[in-house]
XYZ file of C-alpha atoms in Angstrom:
698
model
C 0.248 -0.509 -0.238
C 2.926 1.883 0.870
C 4.753 1.916 -2.391
C 1.276 2.951 -4.462
C 0.231 6.132 -2.568
C 4.112 6.406 -3.146
C 4.081 5.703 -7.168
C 0.642 7.763 -7.757
C 2.569 10.928 -5.160
C 5.351 10.178 -7.632
C 2.816 10.399 -10.707
C 1.398 14.162 -9.801
C 4.962 15.079 -8.506
C 5.734 14.389 -12.476
C 2.928 16.237 -12.933
C 3.602 18.636 -11.615
C 6.509 19.714 -12.357
C 5.991 19.756 -15.955
C 2.929 21.745 -15.815
C 5.048 24.488 -13.108
C 8.165 24.642 -14.721
C 9.980 23.863 -11.861
C 12.773 21.621 -10.967
C 11.786 17.793 -11.561
C 12.187 15.806 -8.078
C 15.797 14.400 -8.590
C 17.383 17.898 -8.850
C 15.098 19.748 -6.079
C 16.074 16.487 -3.908
C 19.493 16.332 -5.611
C 21.148 16.091 -1.537
C 18.927 14.400 0.320
C 18.393 11.895 -2.473
C 22.609 11.778 -1.684
C 22.580 10.831 1.812
C 19.553 8.924 1.903
C 19.594 6.142 -0.017
C 21.663 3.281 0.935
C 19.972 0.502 -1.577
C 22.268 1.659 -5.209
C 22.804 -1.753 -6.822
C 19.139 -2.681 -7.611
C 18.546 1.419 -8.946
C 21.916 0.879 -11.579
C 20.905 -2.671 -12.554
C 17.218 -0.578 -13.719
C 19.091 1.577 -14.675
C 20.853 -0.397 -17.180
C 18.225 -1.886 -18.164
C 16.637 1.103 -19.794
C 19.396 1.965 -21.057
C 20.651 5.206 -19.066
C 23.921 3.547 -18.719
C 26.639 1.456 -19.149
C 28.411 -1.402 -17.944
C 30.338 0.671 -17.412
C 28.998 3.201 -16.198
C 26.787 0.896 -13.803
C 31.800 -0.740 -12.633
C 32.812 2.855 -11.960
C 29.989 3.792 -10.198
C 29.942 0.526 -8.007
C 33.761 0.922 -7.396
C 32.868 4.130 -4.772
C 33.558 3.125 -1.239
C 30.092 4.958 0.829
C 26.431 5.116 -0.773
C 26.470 8.965 -1.086
C 29.611 8.170 -2.721
C 28.175 6.270 -5.380
C 25.396 8.521 -5.854
C 27.604 11.639 -6.250
C 28.541 8.960 -8.809
C 25.482 7.831 -10.347
C 24.815 12.106 -10.102
C 27.833 12.754 -12.787
C 26.417 10.341 -15.855
C 22.312 12.045 -14.999
C 23.462 15.697 -16.160
C 21.913 14.909 -19.799
C 18.861 13.379 -18.791
C 16.130 14.452 -20.576
C 12.685 14.458 -17.702
C 11.506 11.187 -19.652
C 14.985 9.988 -18.160
C 14.676 11.023 -14.877
C 11.179 9.670 -14.680
C 12.313 6.762 -14.875
C 15.764 8.025 -12.538
C 12.898 8.641 -10.208
C 11.004 5.143 -10.680
C 13.979 3.276 -10.478
C 14.646 5.599 -6.232
C 11.146 4.804 -5.673
C 11.534 0.875 -6.213
C 14.414 -0.049 -4.545
C 14.280 2.796 -1.456
C 9.815 3.859 -1.189
C 10.459 4.957 2.586
C 13.243 8.087 0.953
C 11.098 8.428 -1.170
C 7.693 8.716 0.663
C 8.773 10.784 3.159
C 10.518 13.282 0.428
C 7.709 13.585 -1.287
C 5.003 14.244 1.773
C 7.958 16.411 2.827
C 7.524 18.461 -0.978
C 3.693 18.026 -0.757
C 3.660 19.937 3.148
C 5.770 22.806 1.179
C 2.939 23.334 -2.065
C 0.360 23.750 -0.343
C 2.467 25.849 1.789
C 2.966 27.171 -1.355
C -0.642 27.517 -2.489
C -1.968 29.113 0.159
C 0.789 31.786 -0.200
C -1.059 32.356 -3.797
C -4.477 31.789 -3.203
C -3.846 34.601 -0.056
C -1.976 36.998 -2.946
C -4.603 36.741 -5.001
C -7.762 37.130 -2.512
C -5.496 40.721 -1.985
C -4.926 41.243 -5.591
C -9.225 41.249 -6.183
C -9.126 42.962 -3.808
C -6.742 45.824 -5.030
C -8.038 45.093 -8.298
C -11.855 45.767 -6.799
C -11.198 48.925 -5.017
C -9.528 50.657 -8.641
C -12.645 49.849 -10.911
C -14.343 51.334 -7.715
C -12.770 54.221 -8.285
C -12.421 54.033 -11.105
C -16.057 54.013 -12.751
C -18.256 55.372 -8.971
C -17.989 58.810 -11.142
C -18.685 59.333 -14.949
C -18.386 62.385 -16.749
C -21.110 63.506 -19.100
C -20.984 64.004 -22.691
C -20.647 67.305 -22.096
C -18.879 68.050 -18.572
C -16.232 69.818 -18.555
C -12.693 69.396 -16.678
C -13.218 68.316 -12.748
C -17.384 67.857 -13.019
C -19.085 63.938 -12.810
C -21.571 63.114 -11.710
C -22.703 59.316 -9.413
C -22.841 56.567 -11.490
C -25.039 54.861 -9.196
C -27.345 58.824 -8.731
C -27.995 58.569 -11.486
C -27.513 55.144 -13.677
C -30.984 53.485 -14.451
C -32.325 50.639 -15.823
C -33.076 49.275 -18.639
C -35.524 47.742 -20.476
C -33.984 44.624 -22.348
C -35.477 41.773 -23.730
C -33.510 38.326 -24.114
C -33.848 36.902 -27.713
C -31.399 34.403 -29.633
C -33.032 34.058 -33.395
C -31.093 32.897 -36.401
C -31.927 35.271 -39.612
C -34.653 34.161 -40.417
C -36.666 34.084 -37.210
C -35.884 37.793 -37.526
C -37.085 38.595 -40.928
C -40.495 37.023 -39.872
C -40.601 39.068 -36.895
C -40.370 42.212 -39.138
C -42.217 41.429 -41.132
C -45.250 41.319 -39.359
C -47.864 42.667 -38.627
C -50.544 44.406 -36.155
C -51.722 41.512 -33.742
C -49.535 38.481 -34.799
C -46.145 41.888 -34.335
C -47.398 42.274 -29.932
C -48.109 38.109 -30.431
C -43.952 37.283 -31.052
C -43.515 40.965 -29.039
C -45.527 39.270 -26.530
C -42.975 35.293 -26.538
C -39.905 38.341 -25.438
C -39.490 37.893 -21.819
C -37.420 40.656 -20.477
C -34.559 40.404 -18.969
C -31.607 42.617 -15.973
C -28.604 41.849 -15.950
C -27.795 39.917 -12.897
C -29.470 36.674 -14.927
C -27.083 37.431 -18.061
C -26.085 34.275 -17.288
C -28.227 32.265 -15.377
C -29.800 28.959 -17.280
C -32.523 29.168 -19.878
C -35.908 27.090 -19.394
C -33.289 24.242 -21.116
C -30.276 24.549 -18.463
C -27.991 26.080 -21.094
C -26.196 28.737 -19.130
C -23.788 30.859 -21.764
C -20.518 32.197 -21.720
C -20.962 35.106 -24.092
C -23.673 37.474 -23.766
C -23.597 40.082 -26.648
C -25.944 43.399 -25.645
C -26.684 45.196 -28.886
C -28.846 48.625 -30.114
C -29.242 51.320 -31.277
C -26.479 54.553 -30.865
C -27.338 56.002 -27.074
C -30.013 54.355 -26.090
C -27.365 53.015 -23.155
C -24.692 50.447 -23.926
C -21.440 52.175 -22.692
C -23.729 53.077 -19.510
C -24.841 49.697 -18.128
C -20.951 48.018 -19.318
C -19.965 50.306 -16.635
C -22.628 49.994 -14.269
C -21.731 46.146 -14.113
C -18.376 46.635 -13.284
C -19.347 48.845 -10.821
C -21.444 46.666 -8.371
C -18.858 43.443 -8.750
C -16.386 45.570 -7.402
C -19.084 46.527 -4.980
C -20.199 43.463 -4.405
C -23.502 44.232 -5.415
C -23.308 41.789 -8.154
C -21.831 38.135 -10.021
C -19.957 38.256 -5.980
C -19.947 34.111 -6.931
C -20.123 33.921 -10.249
C -16.963 36.150 -10.710
C -13.252 36.662 -8.638
C -11.810 39.025 -11.473
C -13.921 41.576 -13.968
C -12.167 43.640 -16.685
C -12.734 45.925 -18.724
C -11.715 46.090 -22.657
C -12.910 49.516 -24.312
C -12.968 49.446 -28.067
C -12.404 52.687 -29.203
C -9.034 52.417 -26.661
C -8.194 49.408 -28.311
C -8.355 51.358 -32.326
C -6.421 53.402 -30.986
C -2.819 50.514 -30.031
C 0.005 51.770 -32.858
C 1.774 48.881 -32.415
C 1.353 45.150 -30.833
C -0.137 43.941 -28.235
C -0.069 41.480 -25.889
C -3.617 40.043 -23.942
C -1.515 40.877 -20.886
C -0.806 44.184 -22.078
C -4.725 44.716 -23.853
C -5.867 44.029 -19.973
C -3.434 46.945 -17.746
C -4.425 49.294 -19.632
C -7.499 49.992 -16.948
C -7.414 47.136 -14.576
C -4.701 48.667 -12.869
C -2.736 46.664 -10.763
C 0.444 47.808 -9.831
C 2.908 44.758 -10.634
C 2.186 43.803 -14.217
C 3.151 39.965 -13.054
C 0.039 40.018 -10.694
C -2.378 40.021 -13.572
C -0.661 37.363 -15.302
C -1.008 34.737 -11.983
C -4.286 35.934 -12.894
C -4.621 34.755 -16.581
C -2.618 31.227 -16.808
C -3.986 28.607 -17.232
C -2.613 27.083 -13.991
C -5.057 29.644 -12.025
C -8.203 28.308 -14.283
C -10.168 26.988 -11.434
C -10.702 31.796 -10.902
C -14.089 32.591 -12.828
C -12.687 35.470 -15.168
C -15.428 37.904 -16.937
C -14.733 40.328 -19.451
C -16.576 43.192 -20.905
C -15.433 44.818 -25.206
C -17.677 47.947 -25.084
C -18.246 49.076 -28.192
C -17.384 47.020 -31.306
C -19.391 48.884 -33.206
C -16.273 51.372 -33.049
C -14.087 48.916 -34.297
C -11.833 49.255 -37.057
C -11.059 46.501 -38.843
C -8.075 46.519 -41.455
C -6.868 42.220 -41.681
C -8.887 41.319 -44.334
C -7.035 37.366 -43.969
C -7.862 35.391 -41.537
C -5.295 34.305 -39.348
C -4.852 31.265 -36.534
C -5.202 32.233 -32.830
C -2.887 33.726 -30.010
C -3.622 30.943 -27.203
C -0.540 32.629 -25.208
C -2.230 35.728 -23.306
C 1.882 37.373 -22.751
C 2.999 36.829 -26.543
C 2.463 39.893 -28.744
C 0.885 41.028 -32.392
C -1.787 42.632 -33.267
C -4.298 44.899 -32.196
C -6.903 42.664 -34.066
C -5.621 39.646 -33.512
C -5.396 39.362 -29.822
C -8.678 39.868 -29.768
C -10.484 37.981 -32.529
C -9.152 35.308 -29.962
C -10.315 36.784 -26.832
C -14.154 36.746 -28.855
C -13.648 32.596 -30.311
C -12.149 32.223 -27.194
C -8.850 30.793 -28.631
C -6.539 32.552 -25.069
C -8.450 32.356 -22.481
C -11.549 29.118 -23.404
C -12.422 29.314 -19.772
C -13.736 32.687 -19.048
C -16.722 34.647 -20.266
C -17.688 37.100 -21.692
C -19.680 40.234 -22.787
C -19.661 42.345 -25.961
C -22.229 45.229 -26.382
C -22.392 46.103 -29.790
C -25.189 48.926 -32.076
C -26.835 46.396 -33.981
C -25.382 47.838 -37.328
C -22.915 45.324 -36.554
C -24.016 42.464 -35.127
C -23.529 40.861 -39.092
C -19.591 41.407 -38.301
C -20.048 39.656 -35.012
C -21.551 36.377 -36.228
C -17.923 35.493 -37.283
C -16.035 35.482 -34.243
C -18.753 34.423 -31.797
C -21.048 31.186 -31.448
C -23.715 29.914 -28.975
C -24.675 32.970 -27.180
C -27.485 34.771 -25.516
C -28.046 37.987 -27.477
C -30.221 40.659 -25.359
C -31.770 43.479 -27.397
C -31.097 46.908 -25.533
C -34.748 48.795 -25.991
C -34.814 51.277 -23.641
C -36.400 53.264 -20.932
C -40.155 52.374 -20.132
C -42.443 54.313 -19.485
C -41.273 54.557 -15.422
C -37.007 54.590 -16.339
C -38.477 57.387 -18.260
C -39.874 58.949 -14.474
C -37.037 57.392 -12.967
C -33.935 59.337 -14.803
C -36.044 62.855 -15.571
C -36.560 62.682 -10.738
C -32.788 61.232 -10.852
C -31.754 63.964 -12.804
C -32.465 67.245 -11.139
C -32.934 65.651 -7.974
C -35.603 68.636 -6.908
C -39.168 67.048 -6.935
C -40.552 70.457 -8.405
C -38.711 70.565 -11.131
C -38.686 67.203 -12.498
C -42.489 67.624 -12.219
C -42.393 70.414 -14.130
C -40.508 69.295 -17.039
C -42.024 66.164 -17.127
C -44.969 67.706 -17.852
C -43.680 69.388 -20.619
C -42.533 66.160 -21.970
C -46.056 63.601 -21.788
C -47.972 66.713 -23.726
C -45.444 66.455 -26.754
C -45.832 62.764 -27.770
C -42.953 63.010 -29.926
C -40.294 64.406 -27.964
C -41.940 61.724 -25.010
C -41.199 59.162 -27.156
C -37.564 59.957 -27.796
C -36.992 59.924 -24.745
C -37.205 56.024 -24.847
C -32.891 56.916 -26.139
C -31.059 57.407 -22.937
C -29.258 59.915 -25.514
C -32.196 61.764 -26.080
C -33.574 61.737 -22.246
C -30.166 63.450 -21.876
C -29.925 66.214 -24.611
C -33.734 67.208 -23.491
C -33.210 67.572 -19.173
C -29.849 69.612 -20.461
C -31.440 71.631 -22.902
C -34.294 72.601 -20.224
C -32.768 72.395 -17.747
C -30.912 75.455 -18.387
C -34.571 77.179 -19.663
C -36.183 75.628 -15.765
C -37.095 79.000 -14.739
C -38.136 80.450 -17.982
C -41.423 79.566 -18.969
C -41.748 75.921 -20.144
C -44.377 75.979 -22.444
C -41.752 78.284 -25.742
C -39.649 75.526 -25.858
C -40.831 73.561 -29.503
C -39.367 69.829 -29.116
C -41.082 68.716 -32.516
C -38.480 66.845 -34.685
C -35.316 65.334 -33.510
C -33.008 68.368 -35.176
C -35.076 70.591 -32.503
C -33.813 68.906 -30.151
C -30.863 69.296 -31.120
C -30.486 73.609 -32.464
C -31.439 73.477 -28.733
C -29.260 71.850 -27.427
C -26.775 73.605 -29.070
C -27.652 76.532 -28.853
C -27.403 75.728 -25.077
C -23.902 74.572 -25.740
C -23.225 78.151 -27.174
C -24.969 80.642 -25.025
C -24.492 79.084 -22.103
C -21.276 76.497 -22.110
C -18.770 78.294 -24.552
C -16.168 80.629 -22.845
C -16.952 83.285 -22.192
C -14.376 84.951 -23.177
C -15.222 84.235 -27.194
C -17.364 86.960 -29.945
C -20.604 85.836 -31.875
C -18.102 85.702 -35.050
C -15.040 82.906 -32.495
C -17.845 80.924 -32.547
C -19.686 80.499 -35.654
C -15.807 80.406 -36.885
C -15.017 77.538 -34.471
C -18.449 75.436 -35.008
C -17.618 75.905 -38.219
C -14.067 74.111 -38.168
C -16.365 71.452 -36.018
C -18.470 70.909 -38.811
C -16.051 69.768 -41.578
C -14.456 67.998 -39.296
C -17.692 66.429 -38.242
C -19.263 65.799 -42.195
C -15.138 64.269 -43.065
C -15.354 61.928 -39.751
C -19.243 60.939 -41.568
C -18.739 60.204 -45.033
C -15.521 58.272 -44.092
C -16.508 56.852 -40.180
C -13.870 57.664 -38.741
C -15.231 59.424 -34.554
C -11.516 59.216 -33.277
C -9.371 62.132 -34.513
C -5.644 62.952 -34.145
C -4.337 66.258 -33.570
C -3.420 65.975 -37.133
C -6.918 66.038 -38.508
C -7.866 69.229 -36.344
C -5.043 71.080 -37.269
C -6.185 70.651 -41.695
C -9.065 71.511 -40.235
C -7.348 75.207 -39.353
C -9.028 74.012 -35.192
C -6.556 74.466 -32.117
C -6.027 73.205 -29.127
C -7.518 75.843 -27.401
C -10.204 75.902 -29.693
C -11.068 72.478 -28.713
C -11.540 72.949 -25.396
C -14.878 73.380 -26.369
C -17.919 71.250 -24.135
C -18.042 69.974 -28.365
C -14.971 67.973 -27.724
C -14.754 65.159 -25.959
C -10.501 64.333 -24.819
C -9.579 60.960 -24.218
C -5.827 60.350 -22.981
C -4.994 56.181 -23.556
C -2.747 55.054 -21.565
C 0.176 53.255 -23.001
C 3.734 51.665 -20.844
C 5.774 53.979 -21.979
C 3.936 57.590 -23.122
C 0.251 58.390 -23.887
C -1.768 59.572 -26.789
C -4.579 61.953 -27.493
C -7.351 61.652 -29.194
C -10.078 63.435 -29.732
C -13.998 63.005 -30.366
C -17.629 64.529 -30.513
C -19.331 64.226 -26.914
C -21.506 61.841 -29.232
C -21.603 60.000 -32.769
C -25.466 61.458 -32.589
C -24.253 64.776 -32.267
C -20.799 64.936 -34.861
C -24.451 63.312 -37.394
C -25.384 66.410 -36.775
C -22.887 68.622 -37.026
C -22.370 67.123 -40.551
C -25.440 68.344 -41.817
C -24.815 71.428 -39.639
C -21.641 71.557 -42.172
C -24.427 71.973 -45.791
C -26.132 75.398 -43.696
C -22.646 77.394 -42.175
C -24.421 80.758 -44.300
C -21.698 82.569 -46.175
C -18.572 79.573 -45.386
C -17.532 75.868 -46.576
C -20.210 74.671 -46.023
C -22.761 76.919 -47.635
C -24.370 75.545 -50.913
C -25.519 76.712 -54.091
C -29.527 75.273 -55.629
C -28.120 73.633 -58.047
C -25.813 71.401 -56.066
C -26.381 68.006 -53.851
C -24.944 67.720 -50.593
C -22.414 65.840 -50.390
C -23.904 63.509 -47.534
C -26.377 62.944 -50.519
C -25.587 59.597 -51.855
C -26.869 57.709 -54.713
C -29.811 59.140 -57.253
C -32.195 59.463 -55.127
C -33.372 59.094 -51.047
C -35.519 56.011 -52.368
C -32.392 54.904 -53.241
C -30.324 55.997 -50.307
C -31.364 53.551 -47.563
C -29.656 50.211 -48.966
C -25.818 51.719 -49.691
C -25.415 54.663 -47.169
C -27.204 52.730 -43.676
C -24.501 55.126 -41.809
C -25.012 58.125 -43.990
C -28.811 57.949 -42.416
C -29.054 59.802 -39.854
C -26.985 63.096 -41.040
C -29.449 63.059 -43.972
C -33.016 63.639 -41.846
C -30.394 65.680 -39.503
C -29.893 67.616 -43.068
C -33.803 68.164 -44.237
C -34.664 69.410 -40.625
C -32.457 71.986 -41.663
C -34.827 73.220 -44.009
C -37.473 74.137 -42.297
C -36.746 78.049 -42.045
C -38.409 79.325 -39.132
C -36.282 77.449 -36.639
C -33.298 77.688 -38.440
C -34.256 80.497 -38.308
C -34.871 81.497 -34.681
C -31.627 79.526 -33.330
C -30.081 82.164 -35.971
C -32.142 85.061 -33.583
C -30.875 83.374 -30.471
C -27.221 82.643 -31.141
C -26.552 85.544 -33.828
C -24.283 82.274 -35.965
C -26.599 82.580 -39.595
C -26.993 78.895 -41.164
C -28.544 79.293 -44.399
C -29.270 75.763 -46.297
C -29.447 77.076 -50.058
C -30.340 73.148 -51.450
C -33.385 73.358 -50.753
C -34.608 72.704 -54.275
C -31.224 70.586 -55.406
C -32.906 68.611 -52.580
C -35.944 68.666 -53.073
C -35.437 67.022 -57.043
C -33.320 64.206 -55.111
C -36.330 63.282 -52.205
C -39.402 63.312 -56.024
C -36.827 61.267 -58.485
C -37.515 57.759 -58.584
C -40.992 57.619 -56.836
C -43.391 55.144 -57.651
C -44.995 54.404 -55.082
C -44.028 52.837 -51.767
C -42.129 54.749 -48.924
C -39.858 53.847 -47.006
C -39.644 54.024 -43.907
C -36.896 56.261 -43.552
C -38.207 58.836 -46.094
C -41.034 60.029 -44.186
C -38.761 60.268 -41.314
C -36.919 63.147 -43.595
C -39.873 64.699 -44.706
C -41.719 65.156 -41.528
C -38.039 66.716 -40.300
C -38.375 69.449 -42.269
C -41.826 70.448 -41.076
C -43.029 72.393 -44.682
C -45.809 70.803 -45.606
C -45.647 72.590 -49.359
C -42.709 70.265 -49.330
C -44.049 67.457 -48.431
C -46.632 67.188 -50.541
C -45.042 68.016 -53.016
C -43.254 65.454 -53.018
C -45.976 62.371 -51.949
C -47.997 63.641 -53.803
C -45.933 62.085 -57.414
C -48.426 58.686 -57.095
C -51.713 57.444 -56.764
C -51.004 55.241 -53.980
C -48.685 54.315 -50.845
C -46.900 51.620 -50.419
C -45.246 52.181 -46.822
C -43.165 49.009 -45.399
C -40.656 49.399 -42.085
C -36.695 48.310 -42.178
C -34.442 45.846 -40.082
C -33.029 48.207 -39.099
C -36.238 49.948 -36.890
C -36.920 49.658 -33.407
C -39.940 49.206 -31.282
C -39.482 52.562 -29.897
C -39.693 53.909 -33.767
C -43.475 53.005 -34.481
C -45.830 55.344 -32.745
C -42.970 57.852 -33.127
C -43.633 56.535 -36.862
C -46.637 56.222 -36.400
C -47.293 59.856 -35.874
C -45.241 61.103 -38.201
C -46.967 59.823 -41.180
C -50.489 61.431 -40.096
C -48.565 64.239 -39.991
C -46.917 63.895 -43.948
C -51.136 62.460 -44.960
C -51.911 65.630 -43.721
C -50.834 67.463 -45.704
C -51.932 65.736 -49.257
C -55.461 66.182 -50.610
C -58.604 64.339 -50.235
C -58.468 62.293 -53.990
C -54.397 62.234 -53.370
C -53.932 58.682 -53.070
C -56.411 55.176 -54.188
C -55.280 52.726 -51.536
C -52.523 52.599 -49.172
C -50.584 49.703 -47.910
C -48.440 49.025 -44.944
C -45.789 46.143 -44.876
C -43.507 45.406 -42.393
C -45.381 48.188 -40.040
C -47.481 47.444 -37.068
C -50.911 48.497 -37.174
C -51.797 48.817 -33.972
C -54.868 49.868 -33.070
C -53.664 53.285 -31.467
C -52.194 53.960 -34.559
C -54.996 53.267 -36.309
C -57.088 55.300 -34.274
C -54.643 58.171 -35.158
C -55.181 56.992 -39.280
C -58.392 57.006 -39.220
C -59.276 59.818 -41.585
C -56.936 58.577 -44.454
C -57.870 54.483 -44.071
C -61.485 56.355 -43.694
C -61.640 58.098 -46.994
C -59.268 55.920 -48.570
C -60.796 53.566 -50.860
C -58.638 50.916 -51.176
C -56.598 49.526 -47.413
C -54.525 46.832 -47.148
């Protein structure tokens, strides 16, 4: 029994030596073996039989007088042996001197247990250090337009979002989008809401995901949710028993990495551990029992440059191209036992699919009715002010609907916060463009440098709009100093509230990049570029703005989806009344001279179909003559949605459709057909005057 136990311990020792990289047992205990091994002839016979020693070498060892001298002689011949050879040597010693070997094995086992306790204690200290640093990092976060030193408490400001669990293939998604009426409602009701704590819970079939994808449009709250997960975990309020270590990766920061990097180097950007060795000890394979979670925030912001498919990089310390490292992490070729949360805009889901499989897909839908009220109360912290603003928002259904998107809710609250002491009934927020014009007005009148003249503000705004336009056309959201200089922007001007400064820390240096406070603001300023009066953005009446790609608005959406919101803003800027109000208050003239060209572009290729984005663009103008000129080109209307429509848009769409249809004369159309659009009771009531007078409705 003793011999068997010793053999098992020996096998374990061999395995441990190989995994840990330590010295082999016979080398580690060389001196003790020389002093304690007495039965040497059987060892020599065994090694002779295995071919490790020649007869001459055995005779040389046997010629020694004492056992100690014989063992020293034996060790002389073992210097060139491989690990498998030393395993044979070990087994020969074990067979001939089991008592000595078991004693040394026991001593080593105790030492290893001691080392393990020390390692566990050290990992516990590292974990506490990591948690504390993450709490410090994510406790207070800057808002979109906050200046240096300004931040809000994440826990106080964060409002939960409505999230729906979905795991559908492409065909199922098409079916959902094409359904209408009660059928669509039934499909949506089958999807149960999910909370952040339940993201990794088993489903009805017992499936526990290793990868969770949080998807949604820009400004829906994906990054805020990621940061809240980090803060709650670090505070011990979330995933306490699920994950020992949670790491955060910003794809916006990853895009700025100039050269090769390792996974350890990538994670060290945000984890803030004092020693890089501590991070290595967390990630190493021999610590695979530790439960790790990595949050990859903003997958859609990555700009992939490698076209070929490369093999993965399973080595956490090997430096290679950042895209190879990231692909290896997403494909779980490195840290295969760890879990992932990936956030992305819905339009980038197709790009993400090749990298992952067997994931849990969750759609962030934004604020519910109660969530919006909670957000407004959290924003103001004053019940009287919050209730006053809520009453204004609720009176305008369009704005109230848009406030389901957190960034829009924030913009509306920011705009109204400046006017809280005035007559709020005077504020007009009918369209998306009007909301952003009001927001820009607040920035120019309340947050820009006081010493700047109107002329200086106008010059700076022109340059920023030119930068925004170039970025939108090239799908660029991060700008370096040279990009700013190319548009004549100085660093002093960059200190305005229009751009954020992003400082990225590398091993021996830092890199500074600049971005607009949010992508939607960049898209708005890109449209404004074509309306800056007497500047490079102004257009002659026969010239079409560059962002209006393609032959017509009707065919625009399919090939240039990244320009769609900017084009929608462009149509909104055709409204002379709201643009004049903005100019009167700020002193900055805006004149979109391309109205005739845009009307021709909007009416070209019209037969009878109107996709959702066309209705959005027409509604933004708030110009009945313009809308009538476009929609009266056909006697029949076929209105259909698109794959990128979101649930919150449907009510908004019906109201915008109602506004556009009101511009038509009674005899303007003979039939009306809805395709892939919800026409529920509320929408039917709103459209009832047109539905009743239309001879043919489908």
